[in-house]
Structure formats: structure tokens, C-alpha cells
């Protein structure tokens, strides 16, 4: 049993955070430069979030399993949650199979420095939106 | 002899005599190859002499391939050489990639033991089971690229491939204390100054060519293993990343955890970092891709800059360590200047880590007033001065101007500048730390402190295991998750990495990067399939343990003590900002646990009991008073 009781909570919480990131120019501009489309497939609970950076603004779509994505990342909701605190060793998670990726992974790695500011945004967002119980780090 | 050429070449440079010894199969089984052969043969060659000058004729130099060198197997092209270091004064072994090792074996030799010193420049030519010394006066003074091209060109014709060249450049000839030996221009025995050992011996180069292939005991098992590994390689994201961007990809990954040192280890975040990443590399430097023998990973980059102040022709490009040491460490955001400095280091034959760290040390001394423009010959050593960096690299290789002082390394330079400059040093046992910060992975701190050659990220696989590049689910002590910024439990992790690593990357000899998808059991199977031996995983860890104790003992023989198992103050000073802010490795805790596990006395010497248990009784009298 993971940290999250139901899909709705995780979907709203992380989806909302992605929308916050999409509205943060410091990060969003670099995401748009990449023109990537990424599908995050989460388990325990099962949630799908689609991030579309191919247009002139970053779009976040919940449950989009149809649109073709350049990259697909698969992981548990707990690992995803830990990642946005900056607490996941990405190389180890990928090597150990805790995260799986399909597509041009180097393009994802290139985004890592760009998303670094989000690690401090995430706990602040959780507190602000009433998800303080999940602010575990 | 399956997996081995079966012959060791012995070269006495003092009298010019060459001799061949048959490789004893029982010796091969006990010491496997690579660093196992190197340390055992070096120790035997010393014959009890311990007070030897690293730059004198009594210091042997040993170069050995492993049982897999020359096999068409990903991440297995490597080989090892070792000697007493003129930089640190203690034992140094270097793990090298490229093609030279494979072709040495194809020529009929598992390795070479070199003793004595020549009075005039010589080169050793090895071809199809024959070896001879030749006058090398006409190559002396050439850089490594010129030497490699000239020797390779001479060997062309007759329908055979070119000679593979392992050579020193002007830095080795000038006895720069961190001079390297360079294989095919871009594969270096990089650290701790083995190039100066050759320079002192007046050995300019060794060439190798051969067409013989060692027998394989169980080709069908090796083929099955390759099939199994093919799938693992195809699905490995790590391999995908280093294939696509080379080791430069670590600039993006390492910065997340705060692993990249900046401004002589005073920062782990700096806005100029973005200008040194893999994207900018691709845009401004990338000119092609290369690989080592038999390896499809192809993580090596070719680089060039066509015009401008840092123009250089196409050649091996900078690795991550160089991007950091000439880039972030000196706050130099000009990647073309890094490329130029790397090109000069390859040509002169110099270690980019030690030189970058020595320049960064000098920049801090300059800022603090311990060095003046008068001292530097008018060179402004302000942080980020790319022109100064490139000029100093050139001066150091030639031992000219202020470069004469840099050529001695940062520890000796600090000795000249005064006690107060010690606070800026980043050396362990005299070797400048590589570009991985022990404040974000505490295990690195212990690995640096206890490495027999000084601060090193490659002598054992602690770095790739802890940072995630290597994963061995079949070794229980390495399969669990580890919290980087925690010192608890790290002694056992480091000791196990060192023991298994002495087999895996040391003796087998697998690559820390290119063999990322290989499990421990697959590594053992590869060696068994090739050699016909019947090693178990437990046995290779035990054999690795013995080899590791030999490395440790050699450094003790050369005077290293418990006091040298320490990190400099700079690496133990907490950072104020960044992912590892406030984190400091607990050296007292880790060393206490480690010394107990290793059965060391307070002087850092292995106890007679543990050496006896490992079958190393002959070493006891060398290290005990």
C-alpha cells in the first residue's frame, strides 16, 4: 500500500502542481524549448498525466492515454512524490527499475537542471493547497 | 591458455635486455589479471626494496591486460598499469581503455614488466610475438598526437592495420608530476603521474600490433551471455544517456544532487554551469563519436573548435571530469576554452583533474593575496579567466613560467606558499580530488580517504554504486538503498565495493561506465566462459579482497599511514547553499568502523593476522616495523 489512498487525491495534487510549474516562466520557458510531449504513467494509485510542451504554452492533461507521447515515464506514485522533493537519485532509480522510460531519455535528462527550482516549489505548494500531511521531507 | 596470451614480457631498460616468461595458470587463477597481476608482480619485482625514488631506475612499471581484454564484449576493453607515483609518493594504478590492451594481447603478451632506466630515449615495438627496443630520439619532444601519428604511419602497409601507440608527451619528458601516458590520443593512464615515471626512464612509447586471438574455453557460454546482455544493454537508460551525450551527460544529472564542485569546492550551484552542459557541448564542440575495442556503447566524444582564440583541430573531446575541473571548479563558463585546455592536456600528456584542481587552488590563493601578478608572470588568476587557464595549461606542459610551479601539483605549491594556503587544498595522500563531492555522498569521503592512490573515484566502484550507475542486485550488501548524506553503514558498503571492485573493474577488467548493465554473476560468468575457470561470486570477492590488501600494503610500504586516511578541511566544510547544504561526512565514525572491518592497526596497516588469512604472509615484514 502506497502513500496515497486514492487516485483522485494524487491526480489533483500532482496535476495541480504541474499546472503551477506550467505557469512559472523560469521553468516553463525551458520546458517549451524542449518541445517534448511526456506521458507519466503512475501506479498505486493508477493515474496518467500528459505534459505537452510542443505548443506555445505548457499543457497538462489528466488521463490522456490517447495522444502519442515522445517520452513515456512509468513509476509508482510514491517514487514520483519523492522525486518532486528532489529526494530521488534519478540514475539509481532508472538503473534499479524504479523508474522506467521509453523514448529519447537523454532529452529528459537535459531537462533536469531546468526543473531544479521545482524542488523547493513542491513542499510550498503542498502546504498552500492543504496537502500538508504529504509534506514528508 | 584460454583467455590469456600466456606470456609476460620483461624489459630491462638499463641493459636493454628483453625476456619472456610463461604465465603460470595457477598464478592467473589467483590474481585474475589487470590490477591483480600488476600489484603482485610489482611487489615481487621490488624484492624487499622499499626506499626507492619514483623517478629512479629502481621503480618498476607494470602494465597488464585482463582475461577479457580483446574480447568483443561491451565494457571490457580495459587494462591496468601501475608504479610508485612521483606526485603522491605512494602506490598508483591506472585503469585505461582504448585499443592498446587488446592489440598487446593479440601480439602475444598479457602484459609487460619494465625495470631500470635508459640513458637515451627509447621506444618498445611489439609485433606478432616479437618485441624490440629502438632509439626514440627523433620522437623525443613530440607531443602525443604527433608521436602517435608518426608511429602509426610508419607501421602502415603490407595490408595490416596500424600499430596501437601508448606514449608520453612533453609533460612526461619534463617530469610534470601529474603527467599521463596516452593511448591513441584520447585514452589515458591519467592520474598520479605515471607519465613522469616513463619520462625518467626515457621510455617514450610502446607500440603494439598483433593478429592472434586468445582461445576461449566455452564459446557457446560466452555467446549465450552476450545474447542475455544484448537485451539489458538495449533497455538500459544509463547506456542510452552516455551513448548519446558521453560522460558530459553527468553535468545535468550530478548538479541535481550537488555532486559537482564549483569555485574550488566552495559552491555546488552557479549560474554559469548551464554553459558547460551536454547541449552546449553538442552545439560548440562535438565533432564525432568514438569507442574502445569491442564496445558498442561508444561514450567517447570527438571535439573541435574551428576558429577563435581557442581553436583546435578535431580530436578526443573533454569528459565530464574535465568539464568540471577546467570549468565549474575555476568558474570558467567558456566551454571552448575547456576544449582547448583538454586538447593541450592530451597532447602534452597531463591529468586534467590534477591540473584543473591546481589552477583552481592557485586562483583562490591569488584572490586571497598569497599569489601576485609578479608570482604568476603577469597572468591574472581571477576566477573564470579562460585565457589564463589555457595559458597555464600550456606553460605547465612545457614547465615554463608559472607553469613550472603548477607542474609540482597543488600540495607542493601550497608548501611553497605557506601553511595558511593548506585550507584551499583538495588533496588526499597528495592526489587532487576528482569532481564528485563527498558532502552529498558520504561514502565517497571514506573511499577517497582509504584509496591506496589518494582521492580517486575509479579505484573502486563506490562512486557508480552509490550514485546509481552500477547496480548489483546479486550482492546483498550492495543491493539495498542507501541515503547519500548519511555516514552510517558506509564502512561496510565501501569495503565491499573495494573488494568486489578489485575483481570487477580492477582485474576482470570491466568498465565502470560501459559495463553498467552487467550484474555481478554475469561478470563472473564472462570470466569463467573465457578462461574455463570455475569461480563463484563469493570466491571472486575473496580474491578481490586479497588484491585490495596488496594495493593497500604497497601504499603502506611507501610510507602511507593512518594519518593519510583523511580528507582535507575544504572537503569537510559544509556548504551554505545547494542540495547538500550543511552536510558533512562523519569521518571519525566511518573510519572507526572501517578500521575494525579491515583489521587495521592505528597506523592504518593491515594486521599480520588478516594478511596471513589472505595468504599474504610475505607482505607482513615489509609493512610492520
Short mmCIF file of N, CA, C and O in Angstrom, two decimals, chain B residues 17-102:
data_model
loop_
_atom_site.label_atom_id
_atom_site.label_comp_id
_atom_site.label_asym_id
_atom_site.label_seq_id
_atom_site.Cartn_x
_atom_site.Cartn_y
_atom_site.Cartn_z
N UNK B 17 67.92 -5.41 -22.21
CA UNK B 17 67.60 -6.82 -22.45
C UNK B 17 66.10 -7.10 -22.29
O UNK B 17 65.44 -6.55 -21.39
N UNK B 18 65.58 -7.97 -23.15
CA UNK B 18 64.19 -8.38 -23.09
C UNK B 18 64.11 -9.87 -22.80
O UNK B 18 64.98 -10.64 -23.22
N UNK B 19 63.06 -10.25 -22.08
CA UNK B 19 62.92 -11.65 -21.69
C UNK B 19 61.44 -11.99 -21.67
O UNK B 19 60.60 -11.11 -21.41
N UNK B 20 61.13 -13.23 -21.98
CA UNK B 20 59.72 -13.65 -21.92
C UNK B 20 59.54 -14.70 -20.84
O UNK B 20 60.34 -15.62 -20.73
N UNK B 21 58.50 -14.54 -20.03
CA UNK B 21 58.14 -15.55 -19.03
C UNK B 21 56.78 -16.12 -19.38
O UNK B 21 55.88 -15.38 -19.79
N UNK B 22 56.65 -17.40 -19.19
CA UNK B 22 55.33 -18.02 -19.39
C UNK B 22 54.43 -17.63 -18.21
O UNK B 22 54.88 -17.57 -17.06
N UNK B 23 53.19 -17.37 -18.50
CA UNK B 23 52.23 -17.05 -17.44
C UNK B 23 51.79 -18.36 -16.78
O UNK B 23 51.30 -19.26 -17.46
N UNK B 24 51.99 -18.42 -15.48
CA UNK B 24 51.64 -19.63 -14.72
C UNK B 24 50.11 -19.68 -14.54
O UNK B 24 49.52 -18.75 -13.97
N UNK B 25 49.45 -20.74 -15.02
CA UNK B 25 47.98 -20.79 -14.90
C UNK B 25 47.47 -20.68 -13.46
O UNK B 25 46.41 -20.08 -13.23
N UNK B 26 48.22 -21.21 -12.50
CA UNK B 26 47.74 -21.12 -11.11
C UNK B 26 47.86 -19.67 -10.61
O UNK B 26 47.02 -19.19 -9.84
N UNK B 27 48.89 -18.95 -11.07
CA UNK B 27 49.02 -17.53 -10.75
C UNK B 27 47.85 -16.76 -11.36
O UNK B 27 47.23 -15.92 -10.71
N UNK B 28 47.53 -17.08 -12.60
CA UNK B 28 46.43 -16.40 -13.29
C UNK B 28 45.12 -16.62 -12.54
O UNK B 28 44.32 -15.69 -12.37
N UNK B 29 44.92 -17.84 -12.07
CA UNK B 29 43.66 -18.10 -11.37
C UNK B 29 43.58 -17.33 -10.04
O UNK B 29 42.53 -16.87 -9.63
N UNK B 30 44.73 -17.19 -9.38
CA UNK B 30 44.74 -16.50 -8.08
C UNK B 30 44.63 -14.99 -8.20
O UNK B 30 44.04 -14.33 -7.36
N UNK B 31 45.23 -14.44 -9.27
CA UNK B 31 45.27 -12.97 -9.37
C UNK B 31 44.47 -12.43 -10.56
O UNK B 31 44.45 -11.24 -10.78
N UNK B 32 43.86 -13.27 -11.33
CA UNK B 32 42.86 -12.97 -12.37
C UNK B 32 43.42 -12.20 -13.57
O UNK B 32 43.25 -12.59 -14.71
N UNK B 33 44.05 -11.06 -13.32
CA UNK B 33 44.57 -10.20 -14.40
C UNK B 33 44.54 -8.76 -13.95
O UNK B 33 44.29 -8.47 -12.78
N UNK B 34 44.78 -7.83 -14.88
CA UNK B 34 44.68 -6.40 -14.58
C UNK B 34 45.45 -6.03 -13.33
O UNK B 34 46.63 -6.33 -13.18
N UNK B 35 44.75 -5.35 -12.41
CA UNK B 35 45.45 -4.84 -11.23
C UNK B 35 45.94 -5.99 -10.33
O UNK B 35 46.93 -5.83 -9.60
N UNK B 36 45.28 -7.13 -10.39
CA UNK B 36 45.76 -8.28 -9.60
C UNK B 36 47.16 -8.68 -10.02
O UNK B 36 48.06 -8.88 -9.20
N UNK B 37 47.37 -8.79 -11.33
CA UNK B 37 48.71 -9.10 -11.86
C UNK B 37 49.68 -7.96 -11.54
O UNK B 37 50.83 -8.19 -11.16
N UNK B 38 49.20 -6.73 -11.74
CA UNK B 38 50.10 -5.57 -11.61
C UNK B 38 50.67 -5.47 -10.20
O UNK B 38 51.89 -5.37 -10.01
N UNK B 39 49.81 -5.51 -9.19
CA UNK B 39 50.32 -5.32 -7.82
C UNK B 39 51.20 -6.48 -7.39
O UNK B 39 52.24 -6.29 -6.75
N UNK B 40 50.79 -7.71 -7.74
CA UNK B 40 51.59 -8.87 -7.31
C UNK B 40 52.97 -8.85 -7.98
O UNK B 40 54.00 -9.05 -7.35
N UNK B 41 52.99 -8.57 -9.28
CA UNK B 41 54.28 -8.58 -10.00
C UNK B 41 55.16 -7.40 -9.58
O UNK B 41 56.38 -7.53 -9.50
N UNK B 42 54.53 -6.26 -9.32
CA UNK B 42 55.30 -5.10 -8.87
C UNK B 42 55.96 -5.39 -7.53
O UNK B 42 57.15 -5.14 -7.34
N UNK B 43 55.17 -5.95 -6.62
CA UNK B 43 55.69 -6.26 -5.29
C UNK B 43 56.83 -7.28 -5.38
O UNK B 43 57.87 -7.15 -4.72
N UNK B 44 56.66 -8.29 -6.22
CA UNK B 44 57.71 -9.29 -6.40
C UNK B 44 58.97 -8.65 -6.99
O UNK B 44 60.09 -8.99 -6.62
N UNK B 45 58.75 -7.70 -7.90
CA UNK B 45 59.89 -7.04 -8.55
C UNK B 45 60.67 -6.18 -7.56
O UNK B 45 61.88 -6.03 -7.68
N UNK B 46 59.96 -5.61 -6.57
CA UNK B 46 60.64 -4.78 -5.57
C UNK B 46 61.66 -5.59 -4.77
O UNK B 46 62.68 -5.07 -4.33
N UNK B 47 61.33 -6.87 -4.59
CA UNK B 47 62.22 -7.79 -3.86
C UNK B 47 62.68 -7.21 -2.52
O UNK B 47 63.86 -7.25 -2.17
N UNK B 48 61.74 -6.63 -1.80
CA UNK B 48 62.06 -6.15 -0.46
C UNK B 48 62.55 -4.73 -0.38
O UNK B 48 62.65 -4.15 0.70
N UNK B 49 62.89 -4.13 -1.54
CA UNK B 49 63.37 -2.73 -1.51
C UNK B 49 62.16 -1.81 -1.31
O UNK B 49 61.17 -1.93 -2.03
N UNK B 50 62.24 -0.95 -0.35
CA UNK B 50 61.09 -0.06 -0.12
C UNK B 50 61.46 1.41 -0.30
O UNK B 50 60.59 2.22 -0.54
N UNK B 51 62.74 1.73 -0.18
CA UNK B 51 63.16 3.12 -0.26
C UNK B 51 63.61 3.44 -1.69
O UNK B 51 64.80 3.57 -1.97
N UNK B 52 62.64 3.53 -2.58
CA UNK B 52 63.02 3.75 -3.97
C UNK B 52 62.48 5.11 -4.44
O UNK B 52 61.43 5.56 -3.98
N UNK B 53 63.21 5.72 -5.36
CA UNK B 53 62.80 7.01 -5.92
C UNK B 53 61.78 6.73 -7.04
O UNK B 53 62.10 5.99 -7.98
N UNK B 54 60.58 7.34 -6.94
CA UNK B 54 59.60 7.11 -8.02
C UNK B 54 60.15 7.47 -9.40
O UNK B 54 59.72 6.91 -10.40
N UNK B 55 61.10 8.40 -9.43
CA UNK B 55 61.67 8.80 -10.71
C UNK B 55 63.06 8.19 -10.93
O UNK B 55 63.84 8.66 -11.76
N UNK B 56 63.34 7.14 -10.19
CA UNK B 56 64.64 6.48 -10.33
C UNK B 56 64.51 5.14 -11.04
O UNK B 56 63.40 4.64 -11.26
N UNK B 57 65.64 4.55 -11.39
CA UNK B 57 65.61 3.27 -12.13
C UNK B 57 65.07 2.10 -11.32
O UNK B 57 64.66 1.08 -11.90
N UNK B 58 65.06 2.22 -9.99
CA UNK B 58 64.59 1.11 -9.16
C UNK B 58 63.07 0.99 -9.09
O UNK B 58 62.55 0.07 -8.48
N UNK B 59 62.37 1.97 -9.64
CA UNK B 59 60.91 1.93 -9.59
C UNK B 59 60.37 1.17 -10.80
O UNK B 59 60.37 1.69 -11.91
N UNK B 60 59.88 -0.06 -10.60
CA UNK B 60 59.35 -0.80 -11.76
C UNK B 60 58.06 -0.16 -12.27
O UNK B 60 57.40 0.60 -11.55
N UNK B 61 57.72 -0.48 -13.48
CA UNK B 61 56.44 -0.08 -14.07
C UNK B 61 55.82 -1.34 -14.66
O UNK B 61 56.48 -2.06 -15.42
N UNK B 62 54.58 -1.62 -14.27
CA UNK B 62 53.95 -2.87 -14.72
C UNK B 62 52.64 -2.56 -15.44
O UNK B 62 51.85 -1.73 -14.97
N UNK B 63 52.43 -3.20 -16.55
CA UNK B 63 51.24 -2.98 -17.38
C UNK B 63 50.63 -4.35 -17.69
O UNK B 63 51.32 -5.23 -18.19
N UNK B 64 49.35 -4.55 -17.36
CA UNK B 64 48.74 -5.87 -17.54
C UNK B 64 47.32 -5.77 -18.09
O UNK B 64 46.54 -4.93 -17.65
N UNK B 65 47.00 -6.65 -19.02
CA UNK B 65 45.62 -6.78 -19.50
C UNK B 65 44.86 -7.72 -18.57
O UNK B 65 45.44 -8.32 -17.67
N UNK B 66 43.58 -7.85 -18.82
CA UNK B 66 42.76 -8.80 -18.06
C UNK B 66 42.31 -9.94 -18.94
O UNK B 66 42.54 -9.93 -20.15
N UNK B 67 41.63 -10.92 -18.36
CA UNK B 67 41.22 -12.08 -19.16
C UNK B 67 40.21 -11.74 -20.25
O UNK B 67 40.06 -12.49 -21.22
N UNK B 68 39.52 -10.62 -20.11
CA UNK B 68 38.50 -10.25 -21.11
C UNK B 68 39.02 -9.25 -22.13
O UNK B 68 38.35 -9.01 -23.14
N UNK B 69 40.18 -8.64 -21.86
CA UNK B 69 40.73 -7.66 -22.80
C UNK B 69 40.91 -8.33 -24.16
O UNK B 69 41.52 -9.39 -24.24
N UNK B 70 40.37 -7.70 -25.18
CA UNK B 70 40.49 -8.28 -26.52
C UNK B 70 39.28 -9.09 -26.93
O UNK B 70 39.19 -9.52 -28.08
N UNK B 71 38.36 -9.32 -26.01
CA UNK B 71 37.10 -9.97 -26.37
C UNK B 71 36.14 -8.92 -26.92
O UNK B 71 36.14 -7.78 -26.43
N UNK B 72 35.34 -9.31 -27.88
CA UNK B 72 34.34 -8.36 -28.39
C UNK B 72 33.15 -8.38 -27.47
O UNK B 72 32.13 -9.04 -27.71
N UNK B 73 33.30 -7.66 -26.37
CA UNK B 73 32.30 -7.65 -25.30
C UNK B 73 32.19 -6.21 -24.82
O UNK B 73 33.19 -5.56 -24.55
N UNK B 74 30.96 -5.72 -24.73
CA UNK B 74 30.78 -4.34 -24.29
C UNK B 74 31.42 -4.10 -22.92
O UNK B 74 31.28 -4.91 -22.01
N UNK B 75 32.08 -2.96 -22.78
CA UNK B 75 32.61 -2.55 -21.48
C UNK B 75 33.72 -3.43 -20.94
O UNK B 75 33.86 -3.55 -19.72
N UNK B 76 34.51 -4.05 -21.82
CA UNK B 76 35.54 -4.97 -21.33
C UNK B 76 36.88 -4.78 -22.05
O UNK B 76 37.68 -5.70 -22.12
N UNK B 77 37.13 -3.58 -22.57
CA UNK B 77 38.36 -3.35 -23.34
C UNK B 77 39.53 -2.94 -22.46
O UNK B 77 40.62 -2.70 -22.96
N UNK B 78 39.32 -2.86 -21.17
CA UNK B 78 40.28 -2.13 -20.35
C UNK B 78 41.45 -2.97 -19.86
O UNK B 78 41.43 -4.20 -19.91
N UNK B 79 42.42 -2.28 -19.31
CA UNK B 79 43.65 -2.88 -18.79
C UNK B 79 44.22 -1.92 -17.77
O UNK B 79 43.66 -0.84 -17.56
N UNK B 80 45.32 -2.31 -17.11
CA UNK B 80 45.77 -1.57 -15.94
C UNK B 80 47.29 -1.41 -15.95
O UNK B 80 48.00 -2.32 -16.40
N UNK B 81 47.78 -0.27 -15.49
CA UNK B 81 49.22 -0.16 -15.26
C UNK B 81 49.47 0.49 -13.90
O UNK B 81 48.59 1.17 -13.37
N UNK B 82 50.64 0.26 -13.35
CA UNK B 82 50.90 0.78 -12.01
C UNK B 82 52.37 0.94 -11.70
O UNK B 82 53.24 0.32 -12.32
N UNK B 83 52.63 1.82 -10.72
CA UNK B 83 54.01 2.09 -10.29
C UNK B 83 53.93 2.97 -9.05
O UNK B 83 52.83 3.32 -8.60
N UNK B 84 55.08 3.33 -8.50
CA UNK B 84 55.07 4.30 -7.41
C UNK B 84 54.93 5.69 -8.00
O UNK B 84 55.66 6.05 -8.94
N UNK B 85 54.02 6.47 -7.42
CA UNK B 85 53.69 7.77 -8.01
C UNK B 85 54.70 8.86 -7.64
O UNK B 85 54.99 9.06 -6.46
N UNK B 86 55.15 9.63 -8.63
CA UNK B 86 56.01 10.78 -8.32
C UNK B 86 55.22 11.97 -7.76
O UNK B 86 55.82 12.90 -7.24
N UNK B 87 53.91 11.92 -7.87
CA UNK B 87 53.09 13.01 -7.32
C UNK B 87 52.81 12.77 -5.83
O UNK B 87 52.95 13.67 -5.01
N UNK B 88 52.41 11.54 -5.50
CA UNK B 88 51.97 11.24 -4.14
C UNK B 88 53.03 10.51 -3.32
O UNK B 88 52.96 10.52 -2.09
N UNK B 89 53.93 9.83 -3.98
CA UNK B 89 54.93 9.02 -3.27
C UNK B 89 54.42 7.66 -2.87
O UNK B 89 55.17 6.82 -2.38
N UNK B 90 53.11 7.42 -3.06
CA UNK B 90 52.56 6.10 -2.70
C UNK B 90 52.19 5.34 -3.97
O UNK B 90 52.49 5.76 -5.09
N UNK B 91 51.56 4.18 -3.78
CA UNK B 91 51.20 3.32 -4.90
C UNK B 91 50.19 4.02 -5.81
O UNK B 91 49.30 4.73 -5.34
N UNK B 92 50.32 3.78 -7.11
CA UNK B 92 49.33 4.30 -8.05
C UNK B 92 49.06 3.28 -9.13
O UNK B 92 50.01 2.75 -9.73
N UNK B 93 47.80 2.94 -9.34
CA UNK B 93 47.45 2.15 -10.52
C UNK B 93 46.41 2.90 -11.32
O UNK B 93 45.59 3.63 -10.78
N UNK B 94 46.50 2.75 -12.63
CA UNK B 94 45.58 3.45 -13.54
C UNK B 94 44.89 2.44 -14.44
O UNK B 94 45.52 1.52 -14.95
N UNK B 95 43.60 2.64 -14.62
CA UNK B 95 42.75 1.76 -15.40
C UNK B 95 42.49 2.47 -16.73
O UNK B 95 42.00 3.59 -16.75
N UNK B 96 42.85 1.82 -17.85
CA UNK B 96 42.88 2.51 -19.14
C UNK B 96 41.99 1.80 -20.16
O UNK B 96 41.93 0.57 -20.18
N UNK B 97 41.34 2.57 -21.03
CA UNK B 97 40.53 1.99 -22.11
C UNK B 97 41.26 2.07 -23.43
O UNK B 97 42.49 2.15 -23.48
N UNK B 98 40.52 2.02 -24.52
CA UNK B 98 41.11 2.15 -25.85
C UNK B 98 41.38 0.82 -26.52
O UNK B 98 40.69 -0.18 -26.27
N UNK B 99 42.40 0.79 -27.35
CA UNK B 99 42.68 -0.38 -28.19
C UNK B 99 44.03 -1.03 -27.87
O UNK B 99 44.29 -2.14 -28.30
N UNK B 100 44.89 -0.32 -27.15
CA UNK B 100 46.26 -0.81 -26.95
C UNK B 100 46.27 -2.18 -26.25
O UNK B 100 46.99 -3.09 -26.65
N UNK B 101 45.47 -2.32 -25.20
CA UNK B 101 45.46 -3.57 -24.44
C UNK B 101 45.10 -4.76 -25.31
O UNK B 101 45.73 -5.82 -25.25
N UNK B 102 44.06 -4.58 -26.12
CA UNK B 102 43.62 -5.67 -26.99
C UNK B 102 44.73 -6.07 -27.95
O UNK B 102 45.03 -7.27 -28.13
#
